[in-house]
Coordinates of N, CA and C in Angstrom, one line a residue:
M1 N 0.8 -1.2 0.0 CA 0.0 0.0 0.0 C 0.9 1.3 0.0
D2 N 2.0 1.2 0.7 CA 2.9 2.4 0.8 C 3.5 2.7 -0.6
K3 N 3.8 1.6 -1.4 CA 4.4 1.8 -2.7 C 3.4 2.5 -3.6
R4 N 2.1 2.1 -3.5 CA 1.1 2.8 -4.4 C 0.9 4.2 -4.0
L5 N 0.9 4.5 -2.7 CA 0.7 5.9 -2.3 C 1.9 6.7 -2.7
L6 N 3.1 6.2 -2.6 CA 4.3 6.9 -3.0 C 4.3 7.2 -4.5
L7 N 3.9 6.2 -5.3 CA 3.8 6.3 -6.7 C 2.7 7.3 -7.1
I8 N 1.6 7.3 -6.5 CA 0.5 8.3 -6.8 C 0.9 9.7 -6.5
S9 N 1.6 9.8 -5.3 CA 2.0 11.2 -4.9 C 3.1 11.7 -5.8
A10 N 4.0 10.9 -6.3 CA 5.1 11.3 -7.2 C 4.4 11.7 -8.6
L11 N 3.4 10.9 -9.0 CA 2.8 11.3 -10.2 C 2.0 12.6 -10.2
V12 N 1.4 12.9 -9.0 CA 0.7 14.1 -8.8 C 1.7 15.3 -8.8
V13 N 2.8 15.1 -8.2 CA 3.9 16.2 -8.2 C 4.3 16.5 -9.6
F14 N 4.6 15.4 -10.4 CA 5.0 15.7 -11.8 C 4.0 16.4 -12.6
L15 N 2.7 16.0 -12.4 CA 1.7 16.6 -13.2 C 1.5 18.1 -12.8
F16 N 1.6 18.5 -11.6 CA 1.4 19.9 -11.2 C 2.7 20.7 -11.4
A17 N 3.9 20.0 -11.4 CA 5.1 20.7 -11.6 C 5.4 21.0 -13.1
G18 N 4.6 20.3 -14.0 CA 4.8 20.5 -15.4 C 5.9 19.7 -16.0
C19 N 6.5 18.7 -15.3 CA 7.6 17.8 -15.7 C 8.7 18.6 -16.3
G20 N 9.1 19.8 -15.7 CA 10.2 20.5 -16.2 C 10.0 21.3 -17.4
K21 N 8.7 21.5 -17.8 CA 8.4 22.2 -19.0 C 8.7 23.7 -18.8
Q22 N 9.4 24.3 -19.8 CA 9.8 25.7 -19.8 C 8.7 26.5 -20.4
E23 N 8.6 27.8 -20.0 CA 7.7 28.7 -20.6 C 8.1 29.0 -22.0
P24 N 7.2 29.2 -23.0 CA 7.6 29.6 -24.3 C 8.2 31.0 -24.3
P25 N 9.1 31.3 -25.2 CA 9.7 32.7 -25.2 C 8.6 33.7 -25.6
A26 N 8.9 34.9 -25.1 CA 7.9 36.0 -25.4 C 8.0 36.3 -26.9
P27 N 6.9 36.6 -27.6 CA 6.9 36.9 -29.0 C 7.6 38.2 -29.3
V28 N 8.3 38.3 -30.4 CA 9.0 39.4 -30.8 C 8.1 40.4 -31.6
D29 N 8.0 41.6 -31.2 CA 7.2 42.6 -31.8 C 7.9 43.0 -33.1
E30 N 7.3 42.7 -34.3 CA 8.0 43.0 -35.6 C 8.2 44.5 -35.8
A31 N 7.4 45.4 -35.1 CA 7.6 46.8 -35.3 C 8.8 47.3 -34.6
D32 N 9.4 46.6 -33.7 CA 10.6 47.0 -32.9 C 11.8 46.6 -33.6
T33 N 11.8 45.8 -34.7 CA 13.0 45.3 -35.3 C 13.5 46.3 -36.2
P34 N 14.9 46.4 -36.4 CA 15.5 47.4 -37.3 C 15.0 47.3 -38.7
A35 N 14.7 46.1 -39.2 CA 14.3 46.0 -40.6 C 12.9 46.6 -40.8
A36 N 12.1 46.7 -39.8 CA 10.8 47.3 -40.0 C 10.9 48.8 -40.1
E37 N 11.9 49.4 -39.5 CA 12.1 50.8 -39.5 C 12.8 51.3 -40.8
S38 N 13.5 50.4 -41.5 CA 14.2 50.8 -42.7 C 13.3 50.7 -43.9
S39 N 13.3 51.7 -44.7 CA 12.5 51.6 -45.9 C 13.4 51.8 -47.2
A40 N 14.6 51.4 -47.0 CA 15.6 51.6 -48.1 C 15.4 50.6 -49.2
G41 N 14.7 49.5 -48.9 CA 14.5 48.5 -49.9 C 14.5 47.1 -49.3
P42 N 14.3 46.1 -50.1 CA 14.3 44.7 -49.5 C 15.6 44.3 -48.9
E43 N 15.6 43.8 -47.7 CA 16.8 43.4 -47.0 C 16.5 42.0 -46.5
K44 N 17.6 41.3 -46.3 CA 17.6 40.0 -45.7 C 17.4 40.2 -44.2
T45 N 16.3 39.6 -43.6 CA 16.0 39.8 -42.2 C 16.1 38.5 -41.5
T46 N 16.5 38.5 -40.3 CA 16.6 37.3 -39.4 C 15.8 37.6 -38.2
R47 N 15.2 36.5 -37.6 CA 14.4 36.7 -36.4 C 15.2 36.0 -35.2
A48 N 15.1 36.6 -34.1 CA 15.7 36.1 -32.9 C 14.8 36.2 -31.7
L49 N 15.0 35.5 -30.7 CA 14.2 35.6 -29.5 C 14.5 36.9 -28.8
A50 N 13.6 37.4 -28.0 CA 13.7 38.6 -27.4 C 15.0 38.6 -26.5
G51 N 15.8 39.7 -26.7 CA 17.0 39.8 -25.9 C 18.2 39.1 -26.5
Q52 N 18.0 38.5 -27.7 CA 19.1 37.8 -28.4 C 19.3 38.4 -29.7
E53 N 20.6 38.3 -30.2 CA 20.8 38.7 -31.6 C 20.9 37.5 -32.5
A54 N 20.5 37.7 -33.7 CA 20.5 36.6 -34.7 C 21.9 36.5 -35.3
D55 N 22.4 35.3 -35.4 CA 23.7 35.1 -36.1 C 23.5 35.1 -37.6
P56 N 24.4 35.7 -38.3 CA 24.3 35.6 -39.8 C 24.6 34.2 -40.2
A57 N 24.2 33.8 -41.4 CA 24.4 32.4 -41.8 C 25.9 32.1 -41.9
S58 N 26.2 31.0 -41.2 CA 27.6 30.6 -41.2 C 27.9 29.8 -42.4
D59 N 29.2 29.5 -42.6 CA 29.7 28.7 -43.7 C 29.1 27.3 -43.6
E60 N 28.8 26.9 -42.4 CA 28.3 25.5 -42.1 C 26.9 25.4 -42.8
L61 N 26.2 26.5 -42.8 CA 24.8 26.5 -43.4 C 24.8 26.6 -44.9
T62 N 25.9 27.2 -45.4 CA 25.9 27.4 -46.9 C 26.7 26.4 -47.7
R63 N 27.4 25.5 -47.0 CA 28.2 24.5 -47.7 C 27.4 23.4 -48.2
N64 N 27.8 22.8 -49.3 CA 27.1 21.6 -49.9 C 27.4 20.4 -49.1
P65 N 26.5 19.7 -48.4 CA 26.8 18.5 -47.6 C 27.2 17.3 -48.4
F66 N 27.0 17.4 -49.7 CA 27.4 16.2 -50.6 C 28.8 16.3 -51.1
L67 N 29.5 17.4 -50.8 CA 30.9 17.5 -51.3 C 31.9 17.5 -50.2
S68 N 33.0 17.0 -50.5 CA 34.1 17.0 -49.5 C 34.6 18.4 -49.4
A69 N 35.5 18.7 -48.4 CA 36.0 20.1 -48.3 C 36.9 20.4 -49.5
E70 N 37.6 19.4 -50.1 CA 38.4 19.6 -51.3 C 37.6 20.0 -52.5
E71 N 36.5 19.2 -52.7 CA 35.6 19.5 -53.8 C 34.9 20.9 -53.7
E72 N 34.6 21.2 -52.4 CA 33.9 22.5 -52.2 C 34.9 23.7 -52.5
S73 N 36.2 23.5 -52.1 CA 37.1 24.6 -52.4 C 37.4 24.7 -53.9
E74 N 37.3 23.6 -54.7 CA 37.4 23.7 -56.1 C 36.3 24.6 -56.7
F75 N 35.1 24.5 -56.2 CA 34.0 25.3 -56.7 C 34.2 26.8 -56.3
R76 N 34.8 27.0 -55.2 CA 35.0 28.4 -54.7 C 36.1 29.1 -55.5
D77 N 37.0 28.4 -56.0 CA 38.1 29.0 -56.8 C 37.7 29.2 -58.3
A78 N 36.8 30.1 -58.5 CA 36.2 30.3 -59.8 C 37.2 30.9 -60.8
G79 N 38.2 31.6 -60.4 CA 39.1 32.3 -61.3 C 40.3 31.4 -61.8
K80 N 40.4 30.2 -61.3 CA 41.6 29.4 -61.7 C 41.3 28.8 -63.1
A81 N 42.4 28.7 -63.8 CA 42.2 28.1 -65.2 C 42.0 26.6 -65.1
I82 N 41.0 26.1 -65.9 CA 40.7 24.7 -65.9 C 41.0 24.2 -67.3
P83 N 41.8 23.1 -67.4 CA 42.1 22.5 -68.7 C 40.8 22.0 -69.3
L84 N 40.6 22.2 -70.6 CA 39.4 21.8 -71.3 C 39.2 20.3 -71.3
D85 N 40.3 19.5 -71.3 CA 40.2 18.1 -71.4 C 39.7 17.5 -70.1
T86 N 39.6 18.3 -69.0 CA 39.1 17.8 -67.7 C 37.7 18.2 -67.5
L87 N 37.1 19.1 -68.3 CA 35.7 19.6 -68.2 C 34.8 18.4 -68.6
T88 N 33.8 18.1 -67.8 CA 32.9 17.1 -68.1 C 31.5 17.7 -68.1
L89 N 30.8 17.5 -69.3 CA 29.5 18.0 -69.5 C 28.6 16.8 -69.3
S90 N 27.8 16.7 -68.2 CA 27.0 15.6 -67.9 C 25.6 15.6 -68.5
A91 N 25.0 16.8 -68.5 CA 23.6 16.9 -68.9 C 23.3 18.4 -69.3
I92 N 22.3 18.5 -70.2 CA 21.8 19.8 -70.5 C 20.3 19.8 -70.4
L93 N 19.8 20.8 -69.7 CA 18.3 21.0 -69.5 C 18.0 22.2 -70.4
Y94 N 17.6 21.9 -71.6 CA 17.4 23.0 -72.6 C 16.1 23.6 -72.5
S95 N 16.0 24.9 -72.6 CA 14.8 25.7 -72.7 C 14.9 26.8 -73.7
S96 N 14.0 26.9 -74.6 CA 14.1 28.0 -75.6 C 13.9 29.3 -75.0
A97 N 13.4 29.4 -73.8 CA 13.1 30.7 -73.1 C 14.4 31.2 -72.4
D98 N 15.5 30.8 -72.8 CA 16.8 31.3 -72.3 C 16.9 31.0 -70.8
K99 N 16.4 29.9 -70.4 CA 16.5 29.4 -69.0 C 17.2 28.1 -68.9
S100 N 18.0 27.8 -69.9 CA 18.6 26.5 -70.0 C 19.7 26.4 -68.9
K101 N 19.9 25.1 -68.5 CA 20.9 24.8 -67.5 C 21.8 23.7 -68.0
A102 N 23.0 23.7 -67.6 CA 24.0 22.6 -67.9 C 24.6 22.1 -66.7
I103 N 24.9 20.8 -66.6 CA 25.6 20.2 -65.5 C 27.0 20.0 -66.0
L104 N 27.9 20.9 -65.5 CA 29.3 20.9 -66.0 C 30.2 20.7 -64.7
Q105 N 31.0 19.7 -64.7 CA 31.9 19.4 -63.6 C 31.0 19.2 -62.3
G106 N 29.8 18.6 -62.5 CA 29.0 18.4 -61.3 C 28.2 19.6 -60.8
R107 N 28.4 20.7 -61.4 CA 27.7 21.9 -61.0 C 26.6 22.3 -62.0
I108 N 25.5 22.7 -61.4 CA 24.4 23.2 -62.3 C 24.6 24.7 -62.6
L109 N 24.8 25.0 -63.9 CA 25.2 26.3 -64.3 C 24.2 26.8 -65.4
Q110 N 24.2 28.1 -65.6 CA 23.4 28.7 -66.6 C 24.2 29.7 -67.4
K111 N 23.6 30.3 -68.4 CA 24.2 31.3 -69.2 C 24.7 32.5 -68.3
G112 N 25.9 32.9 -68.4 CA 26.5 34.0 -67.6 C 27.3 33.5 -66.4
D113 N 27.1 32.2 -66.0 CA 27.9 31.6 -64.9 C 29.3 31.4 -65.4
S114 N 30.3 31.3 -64.5 CA 31.7 31.0 -64.8 C 32.1 29.7 -64.2
I115 N 33.0 29.0 -64.8 CA 33.6 27.8 -64.3 C 35.1 28.0 -64.6
G116 N 35.9 28.1 -63.6 CA 37.3 28.5 -63.8 C 37.4 29.9 -64.3
D117 N 38.2 30.0 -65.3 CA 38.3 31.4 -66.0 C 37.5 31.5 -67.2
K118 N 36.6 30.5 -67.4 CA 35.7 30.6 -68.6 C 34.3 30.9 -68.2
K119 N 33.6 31.6 -69.1 CA 32.2 32.0 -68.8 C 31.3 31.3 -69.8
I120 N 30.1 30.9 -69.4 CA 29.2 30.3 -70.3 C 28.5 31.4 -71.1
I121 N 28.6 31.4 -72.4 CA 27.9 32.4 -73.2 C 26.7 31.9 -73.9
E122 N 26.6 30.5 -74.0 CA 25.4 30.0 -74.7 C 25.3 28.5 -74.3
I123 N 24.0 28.1 -74.2 CA 23.7 26.7 -73.9 C 22.8 26.2 -75.1
R124 N 23.3 25.3 -75.8 CA 22.5 24.7 -77.0 C 22.0 23.3 -76.5
P125 N 21.1 22.7 -77.3 CA 20.5 21.4 -76.9 C 21.6 20.3 -76.7
E126 N 22.7 20.4 -77.4 CA 23.7 19.3 -77.3 C 25.1 19.8 -77.0
A127 N 25.2 21.1 -76.7 CA 26.6 21.7 -76.4 C 26.5 22.9 -75.6
V128 N 27.6 23.2 -74.9 CA 27.8 24.5 -74.1 C 28.9 25.2 -74.7
I129 N 28.7 26.5 -74.9 CA 29.8 27.4 -75.4 C 30.4 28.2 -74.3
L130 N 31.7 28.1 -74.1 CA 32.4 28.8 -73.1 C 33.3 29.8 -73.7
K131 N 33.7 30.8 -73.0 CA 34.6 31.9 -73.5 C 35.5 32.3 -72.4
D132 N 36.8 32.4 -72.7 CA 37.7 33.0 -71.8 C 38.2 34.4 -72.4
A133 N 39.3 34.9 -72.0 CA 39.7 36.2 -72.5 C 39.9 36.3 -74.0
A134 N 40.3 35.1 -74.5 CA 40.7 35.2 -75.9 C 40.0 34.3 -76.9
T135 N 39.4 33.2 -76.4 CA 38.9 32.1 -77.2 C 37.5 31.6 -76.8
E136 N 36.8 31.1 -77.7 CA 35.5 30.4 -77.4 C 35.7 28.9 -77.6
Y137 N 35.1 28.2 -76.7 CA 35.2 26.7 -76.7 C 33.8 26.1 -76.7
I138 N 33.7 25.0 -77.4 CA 32.5 24.2 -77.5 C 32.7 22.9 -76.8
I139 N 31.9 22.7 -75.8 CA 31.9 21.4 -75.0 C 30.6 20.7 -75.4
R140 N 30.8 19.5 -76.0 CA 29.6 18.7 -76.5 C 29.3 17.6 -75.5
L141 N 28.0 17.2 -75.5 CA 27.6 16.1 -74.7 C 28.1 14.8 -75.4
K142 N 28.6 13.9 -74.7 CA 29.1 12.6 -75.2 C 27.9 11.7 -75.5
S143 N 27.9 11.1 -76.7 CA 26.8 10.2 -77.1 C 27.0 8.9 -76.4
L144 N 25.9 8.3 -76.1 CA 26.0 7.0 -75.3 C 26.2 5.8 -76.2

């Protein structure tokens, strides 16, 4: 009988104590945020709990989780010269509305993007045209 009474009293204490439940944070009034006061144009805003500052996006949030650190650094070095024989064109998603995309070196690129020191100037249904300072290059899809 003593065990039952002890168990029931412990259960009642947990129910009334809230089992360690914390109060939810106070809502942030949007009118008090600096972004609401600025009318200079669209800005990237972040939300934070009252009394805290929001951290800007760290590199951890912007890195590709499917690439190793070495592969990621290759993509960040856009200005380095890339030999043409190492460029691999995997696929082309062609659109006549100038929204075509190409998968080149594992990256999804569009007209105007750069890979190494070369810029994509045109995407055709079966080829991508790149240009560096002096020359234009045509990279074709390999037939199966």
